[in-house]
Coordinates of C-alpha atoms in Angstrom, one line a residue:
M1 CA -7.0 -13.7 20.3
D2 CA -3.3 -13.1 20.8
F3 CA -1.7 -10.2 18.9
T4 CA 1.7 -10.6 20.4
F5 CA 4.3 -10.5 17.6
T6 CA 6.7 -13.4 17.1
E7 CA 10.4 -12.9 17.5
E8 CA 10.8 -13.1 13.7
Q9 CA 8.1 -10.5 13.1
Q10 CA 9.7 -8.2 15.7
A11 CA 13.1 -8.7 14.1
A12 CA 11.7 -7.7 10.7
A13 CA 10.4 -4.5 12.2
E14 CA 13.7 -3.8 13.9
A15 CA 15.6 -4.3 10.7
A16 CA 13.2 -1.9 9.0
R17 CA 13.7 0.7 11.6
G18 CA 17.5 0.4 11.0
V19 CA 17.2 0.7 7.2
F20 CA 14.8 3.7 7.4
A21 CA 16.6 5.5 10.1
G22 CA 18.5 7.7 7.7
V23 CA 15.7 8.4 5.3
A24 CA 14.6 12.1 5.0
P25 CA 11.0 12.7 4.0
D26 CA 12.1 15.9 2.2
A27 CA 14.8 14.3 0.0
V28 CA 12.9 15.3 -3.2
P29 CA 11.3 18.6 -4.2
S30 CA 8.0 19.4 -2.5
P31 CA 4.9 18.4 -4.5
A32 CA 3.5 21.8 -3.7
L33 CA 6.3 23.4 -5.7
T34 CA 6.5 21.0 -8.6
S35 CA 4.2 20.9 -11.6
G36 CA 5.4 17.5 -12.7
A37 CA 6.8 14.5 -10.9
V38 CA 9.1 15.1 -7.9
A39 CA 11.6 12.6 -9.3
D40 CA 12.2 10.4 -12.3
D41 CA 12.6 7.2 -10.3
F42 CA 12.1 5.8 -6.9
D43 CA 14.8 5.7 -4.2
R44 CA 17.1 3.0 -5.7
A45 CA 19.7 3.4 -3.0
L46 CA 17.1 2.6 -0.3
W47 CA 15.8 -0.3 -2.4
A48 CA 19.3 -1.8 -2.4
R49 CA 19.5 -1.4 1.3
L50 CA 16.1 -3.1 1.7
A51 CA 17.4 -6.0 -0.5
D52 CA 20.6 -6.3 1.6
A53 CA 18.5 -6.5 4.8
D54 CA 16.3 -9.3 3.2
L55 CA 13.2 -7.1 3.6
L56 CA 12.2 -7.5 -0.1
S57 CA 11.9 -11.3 0.4
L58 CA 10.0 -11.3 3.7
L59 CA 7.1 -13.3 2.3
L60 CA 9.1 -15.7 0.1
D61 CA 9.7 -19.3 1.3
P62 CA 13.3 -20.2 2.2
E63 CA 13.6 -22.3 -1.0
Y64 CA 13.4 -19.0 -2.9
G65 CA 15.8 -17.2 -0.7
G66 CA 13.1 -15.6 1.5
S67 CA 12.4 -15.4 5.2
G68 CA 9.1 -17.3 5.1
L69 CA 7.2 -14.6 7.1
D70 CA 3.6 -13.4 6.7
A71 CA 1.4 -10.5 6.1
V72 CA 1.7 -9.3 9.7
A73 CA 5.5 -9.0 9.3
L74 CA 5.0 -7.1 6.0
C75 CA 2.6 -4.7 7.7
L76 CA 5.1 -4.0 10.5
V77 CA 7.8 -3.1 7.9
L78 CA 5.3 -1.0 5.9
R79 CA 4.4 0.9 9.1
E80 CA 8.0 1.9 9.5
A81 CA 8.3 2.9 5.8
A82 CA 5.4 5.3 6.0
K83 CA 6.9 7.2 9.0
V84 CA 9.7 8.5 6.6
L85 CA 7.6 8.6 3.4
A86 CA 9.9 5.9 1.9
R87 CA 9.8 6.3 -1.9
V88 CA 9.9 2.6 -2.8
P89 CA 7.4 0.1 -4.2
L90 CA 7.7 -2.1 -1.2
L91 CA 4.0 -2.9 -0.8
E92 CA 3.3 -3.5 -4.5
N93 CA 6.5 -5.6 -5.0
S94 CA 5.9 -7.7 -1.9
A95 CA 2.2 -8.3 -2.5
A96 CA 2.8 -9.2 -6.1
L97 CA 5.6 -11.5 -5.2
A98 CA 3.5 -13.2 -2.6
A99 CA 0.7 -13.8 -5.1
V100 CA 3.1 -15.3 -7.6
Q101 CA 4.5 -17.6 -4.9
T102 CA 1.1 -18.7 -3.6
F103 CA -0.8 -19.1 -6.9
A104 CA 1.5 -19.2 -9.9
G105 CA 2.8 -22.3 -11.6
A106 CA 6.3 -23.6 -11.0
E107 CA 7.9 -22.1 -14.1
L108 CA 6.7 -18.6 -13.3
K109 CA 7.7 -18.9 -9.7
S110 CA 11.2 -20.1 -10.4
G111 CA 11.8 -17.5 -13.1
L112 CA 10.5 -14.5 -11.1
A113 CA 10.5 -15.1 -7.4
V114 CA 14.2 -15.2 -6.7
R115 CA 15.0 -12.2 -8.8
A116 CA 12.2 -10.1 -7.4
G117 CA 13.2 -11.1 -3.8
R118 CA 16.7 -9.9 -4.4
G119 CA 15.5 -6.6 -5.9
E120 CA 16.9 -7.4 -9.3
V121 CA 13.4 -6.9 -10.9
V122 CA 10.6 -4.8 -9.6
L123 CA 6.9 -5.8 -9.6
T124 CA 3.8 -3.6 -9.2
V125 CA 0.1 -4.2 -9.4
A126 CA -2.7 -2.5 -11.5
A127 CA -5.5 -2.4 -8.9
S128 CA -7.4 0.8 -9.6
G129 CA -9.5 -0.2 -12.6
R130 CA -10.3 2.1 -15.5
T131 CA -11.4 5.1 -13.4
G132 CA -10.4 4.3 -9.8
H133 CA -14.0 3.7 -8.8
D134 CA -14.8 0.5 -10.8
P135 CA -13.6 -3.0 -10.0
A136 CA -10.1 -3.5 -11.3
E137 CA -10.8 -7.0 -12.7
L138 CA -13.4 -5.6 -15.1
A139 CA -11.1 -3.0 -16.7
V140 CA -9.2 -5.5 -18.8
T141 CA -10.5 -8.4 -20.9
A142 CA -8.6 -11.6 -21.5
R143 CA -9.3 -14.1 -24.3
R144 CA -7.3 -17.2 -25.0
E145 CA -5.7 -17.8 -28.4
G146 CA -3.7 -21.0 -28.6
E147 CA -1.0 -21.0 -25.9
E148 CA -1.4 -17.3 -25.3
W149 CA -3.8 -14.8 -23.8
L150 CA -4.7 -11.5 -25.5
L151 CA -5.3 -8.6 -23.1
D152 CA -7.3 -5.4 -24.0
G153 CA -8.2 -2.5 -21.7
V154 CA -7.0 0.3 -19.5
Q155 CA -5.9 0.5 -15.9
T156 CA -5.5 3.9 -14.2
A157 CA -3.1 5.1 -11.5
V158 CA -0.7 2.2 -11.5
P159 CA 1.9 2.9 -8.9
W160 CA 5.5 3.0 -9.9
A161 CA 4.5 1.9 -13.4
Y162 CA 7.4 3.7 -15.1
D163 CA 9.9 2.1 -12.8
A164 CA 8.6 -1.5 -12.5
D165 CA 9.8 -4.3 -14.8
F166 CA 6.5 -6.2 -14.6
V167 CA 2.9 -5.3 -13.8
L168 CA 0.4 -7.8 -12.4
V169 CA -2.8 -7.1 -14.2
P170 CA -6.2 -8.5 -13.2
A171 CA -8.4 -9.3 -16.2
H172 CA -11.8 -11.0 -16.8
T173 CA -12.6 -13.7 -19.3
A174 CA -15.7 -14.5 -21.3
A175 CA -16.4 -17.2 -18.7
D176 CA -16.6 -14.6 -16.0
R177 CA -13.3 -15.7 -14.4
T178 CA -10.6 -13.4 -13.1
L179 CA -7.0 -14.1 -13.9
L180 CA -3.7 -12.3 -13.2
A181 CA -1.3 -11.6 -16.0
V182 CA 2.3 -10.8 -15.5
V183 CA 2.8 -8.1 -18.1
P184 CA 6.3 -6.7 -18.9
R185 CA 6.4 -2.9 -18.9
V186 CA 8.2 -3.0 -22.2
H187 CA 6.1 -5.2 -24.4
A188 CA 4.3 -5.0 -27.8
G189 CA 0.9 -3.4 -27.3
V190 CA 1.7 -1.9 -23.9
E191 CA 1.6 1.9 -23.5
L192 CA 1.9 4.2 -20.5
A193 CA 0.5 7.7 -20.0
E194 CA 1.9 9.7 -17.2
Q195 CA -0.3 10.6 -14.2
I196 CA 0.9 12.5 -11.1
S197 CA -0.2 11.6 -7.6
T198 CA -1.0 14.1 -4.8
T199 CA 2.4 13.0 -3.4
G200 CA 4.1 14.2 -6.6
E201 CA 5.1 10.7 -7.6
R202 CA 4.6 9.4 -11.1
L203 CA 1.7 7.0 -11.7
G204 CA 0.9 5.4 -15.0
E205 CA -2.3 4.8 -17.0
L206 CA -1.6 1.4 -18.4
R207 CA -3.1 0.8 -21.9
L208 CA -3.2 -2.7 -23.3
D209 CA -4.0 -3.2 -27.0
S210 CA -4.1 -6.9 -28.0
V211 CA -1.1 -7.6 -25.7
R212 CA 0.0 -11.2 -26.0
I213 CA 1.0 -13.0 -22.8
A214 CA 2.2 -16.6 -22.7
D215 CA 0.1 -19.0 -20.8
R216 CA 3.0 -19.7 -18.3
D217 CA 2.9 -16.0 -17.3
V218 CA -0.8 -16.0 -16.4
I219 CA -2.2 -17.0 -13.0
D220 CA -5.7 -18.4 -13.2
A221 CA -6.1 -20.0 -9.8
D222 CA -9.4 -19.4 -8.1
G223 CA -9.3 -16.6 -5.5
A224 CA -5.8 -15.3 -6.6
W225 CA -6.9 -11.8 -7.4
E226 CA -9.2 -11.5 -4.3
W227 CA -6.3 -12.6 -2.1
L228 CA -3.9 -10.1 -3.7
R229 CA -6.5 -7.3 -3.5
D230 CA -7.0 -7.9 0.2
L231 CA -3.2 -8.0 0.9
L232 CA -2.7 -4.7 -1.0
A233 CA -5.6 -3.0 0.9
T234 CA -4.3 -4.3 4.3
G235 CA -0.8 -3.1 3.4
T236 CA -2.2 0.3 2.5
C237 CA -3.8 0.4 6.0
A238 CA -0.4 -0.3 7.5
L239 CA 1.0 2.7 5.6
A240 CA -1.8 4.9 6.8
L241 CA -1.2 3.8 10.4
G242 CA 2.6 4.5 10.2
L243 CA 2.1 7.9 8.6
G244 CA -0.6 8.8 11.2
E245 CA 1.6 7.8 14.1
R246 CA 4.5 10.0 12.8
V247 CA 2.2 12.9 12.2
L248 CA 0.7 12.7 15.8
R249 CA 4.2 12.6 17.2
M250 CA 5.2 15.7 15.2
T251 CA 2.1 17.4 16.5
S252 CA 2.9 16.5 20.1
E253 CA 6.4 17.8 19.8
Y254 CA 5.3 21.1 18.2
T255 CA 2.5 21.8 20.6
G256 CA 4.8 21.0 23.5
K257 CA 7.2 23.7 22.4
R258 CA 4.8 26.3 21.0
E259 CA 3.7 28.8 23.7
Q260 CA 0.8 31.1 24.1
F261 CA 0.1 33.3 27.1
G262 CA 3.3 31.9 28.6
F263 CA 2.2 28.2 28.5
P264 CA 2.8 25.4 26.0
V265 CA -0.4 25.1 23.8
A266 CA -0.3 21.3 24.5
T267 CA -1.5 22.2 28.1
F268 CA -4.7 23.8 26.8
Q269 CA -7.7 21.5 27.1
A270 CA -9.0 22.1 23.6
V271 CA -5.6 21.1 22.1
A272 CA -5.3 18.1 24.4
V273 CA -8.8 16.8 23.6
Q274 CA -8.2 17.0 19.9
A275 CA -4.9 15.1 20.2
A276 CA -6.5 12.5 22.4
D277 CA -9.2 11.9 19.8
R278 CA -6.6 11.3 17.1
Y279 CA -4.8 8.9 19.4
I280 CA -8.0 6.9 19.7
D281 CA -8.3 6.9 15.9
L282 CA -4.8 5.5 15.6
R283 CA -5.4 2.7 18.2
A284 CA -8.6 1.8 16.3
M285 CA -6.7 1.8 13.0
E286 CA -4.0 -0.4 14.6
V287 CA -6.3 -3.1 16.1
T288 CA -8.4 -3.4 12.9
L289 CA -5.2 -3.6 10.8
W290 CA -3.8 -6.5 12.8
Q291 CA -7.1 -8.3 12.7
A292 CA -7.1 -8.1 8.9
A293 CA -3.4 -9.0 8.6
W294 CA -3.8 -12.0 10.9
R295 CA -6.8 -13.3 8.9
I296 CA -4.8 -13.1 5.7
A297 CA -1.7 -14.6 7.2
S298 CA -3.4 -17.5 9.1
G299 CA -6.3 -18.3 6.9
A300 CA -8.2 -18.8 10.1
P301 CA -12.0 -19.1 9.6
G302 CA -14.3 -16.5 11.1
A303 CA -17.9 -15.4 11.2
L304 CA -17.2 -13.4 8.0
P305 CA -14.7 -14.0 5.2
A306 CA -11.4 -12.2 5.7
S307 CA -12.6 -9.5 3.3
G308 CA -14.9 -8.4 6.1
D309 CA -12.0 -7.7 8.4
V310 CA -10.2 -5.9 5.6
A311 CA -13.3 -3.8 5.0
V312 CA -13.3 -2.8 8.7
A313 CA -9.6 -1.9 8.6
K314 CA -10.2 0.2 5.5
I315 CA -13.1 2.1 7.1
W316 CA -10.9 3.1 10.0
A317 CA -7.7 3.8 7.9
S318 CA -9.3 5.9 5.2
E319 CA -11.2 8.2 7.7
G320 CA -8.6 8.0 10.5
V321 CA -5.6 9.1 8.5
R322 CA -7.6 12.1 7.1
R323 CA -8.7 13.1 10.6
V324 CA -5.1 12.8 12.0
V325 CA -3.5 15.0 9.3
Q326 CA -6.4 17.6 9.4
T327 CA -6.0 17.9 13.2
A328 CA -2.3 18.2 12.8
Q329 CA -2.6 21.0 10.3
H330 CA -5.0 22.8 12.6
L331 CA -2.8 22.5 15.7
H332 CA 0.3 23.5 13.8
G333 CA -1.2 26.7 12.5
G334 CA 0.7 28.3 9.7
F335 CA 3.6 25.8 10.0
G336 CA 1.3 23.1 8.6
A337 CA 1.3 24.8 5.2
D338 CA 5.0 25.9 5.3
V339 CA 6.7 24.1 2.4
D340 CA 10.0 24.2 4.4
Y341 CA 8.3 22.2 7.1
P342 CA 7.6 18.5 6.4
L343 CA 4.0 18.3 7.6
H344 CA 2.5 19.3 4.2
R345 CA 4.3 16.3 2.6
F346 CA 2.7 14.0 5.1
H347 CA -0.7 15.6 4.3
A348 CA -0.2 15.0 0.6
W349 CA 0.7 11.3 1.2
A350 CA -2.2 10.9 3.6
K351 CA -4.6 12.2 0.9
H352 CA -3.1 9.7 -1.6
L353 CA -3.6 6.8 0.8
E354 CA -7.2 7.9 1.6
L355 CA -8.0 8.0 -2.1
S356 CA -6.3 4.7 -2.7
L357 CA -8.4 3.1 0.1
G358 CA -11.6 4.6 -1.1
P359 CA -14.5 6.2 0.9
A360 CA -15.5 4.6 4.1
A361 CA -19.1 4.5 3.0
A362 CA -18.3 2.1 0.2
H363 CA -16.5 -0.3 2.6
E364 CA -19.5 0.0 5.0
E365 CA -21.7 -1.1 2.2
T366 CA -19.4 -4.0 1.4
L367 CA -19.5 -5.0 5.1
G368 CA -23.3 -4.8 5.1
D369 CA -23.5 -7.1 2.0
L370 CA -21.2 -9.6 3.8
L371 CA -23.3 -9.5 6.9
A372 CA -26.4 -10.1 4.9
A373 CA -24.8 -13.1 3.1
H374 CA -23.3 -14.5 6.3
P375 CA -25.8 -13.9 9.2
L376 CA -24.1 -13.9 12.6
A377 CA -25.4 -16.6 14.9

């Protein structure tokens, strides 16, 4: 197995580093000091720079104005975005756009792909279900009526819901099939209720009451939702990795300067061992991330379905990012809770990512079910 990145993938990562170089993690009020949302919108100026650098169309084919790259390239870019807590729907827009390109009909692709790749419209995905603990595809029902589909149900914690133009909503039919509906944010029967993330960003509870969606705006290809769900999860693991790497670097810099008894605390064995443990966590997060991203990008067969590799990546990411920020808080002492110091923001974002990924025990159960269904030779 060769995890060497291609020149194109490395170029995407380098372009991302250039775009994110001037982004300040503390550009908005601290979520610790704000009762509501920290801002009314995402960072539109950064979004425009990402569009100009062709980083919004990474996964689009050249015929739609894209770079024709894959999930590995997207994860490399997301890794850089997390290091500065970039306030943009890059993961959701890119994953939704990739699903539209891969599974939608020609009319939907031609009408949406180019505009979304240019950043002219923004896409997001409703992937948390009704409560955040149940399968997202069961939270909304879809029934056909002539040339339209009628959607009813509720999806919670939809990221960037108030800022996106369209939401991809998984829904199940009476025939026990899952489809993806492209739902306009402003549409008859669509309502949003504000929710606030631990990051201080606005989420939305999406309520659908007999929402009519034309057949051309519905993706009913087999496996479309499962593929999109795995891509979103893998992208979230990339965000966790980038955030964790930045936090460990902050910790290294702080403990290298902070002195006790006339010596930098980084030279104390107890401090060094804890930092080394977190470095091991990050390397495990990294290798499992690239395994999952490679399976999604290549479609290569394996002993288990790609969802097994995604489950392993989620196990490491959800627990690893928590351990990294907790150790960082401990080794920073009082500075970790100082609202004038950026670490508390990274802690809040890490908690959001951990909750988005879900508990490791659930992913271990999923992995166990896959192993039972696909015995290893």
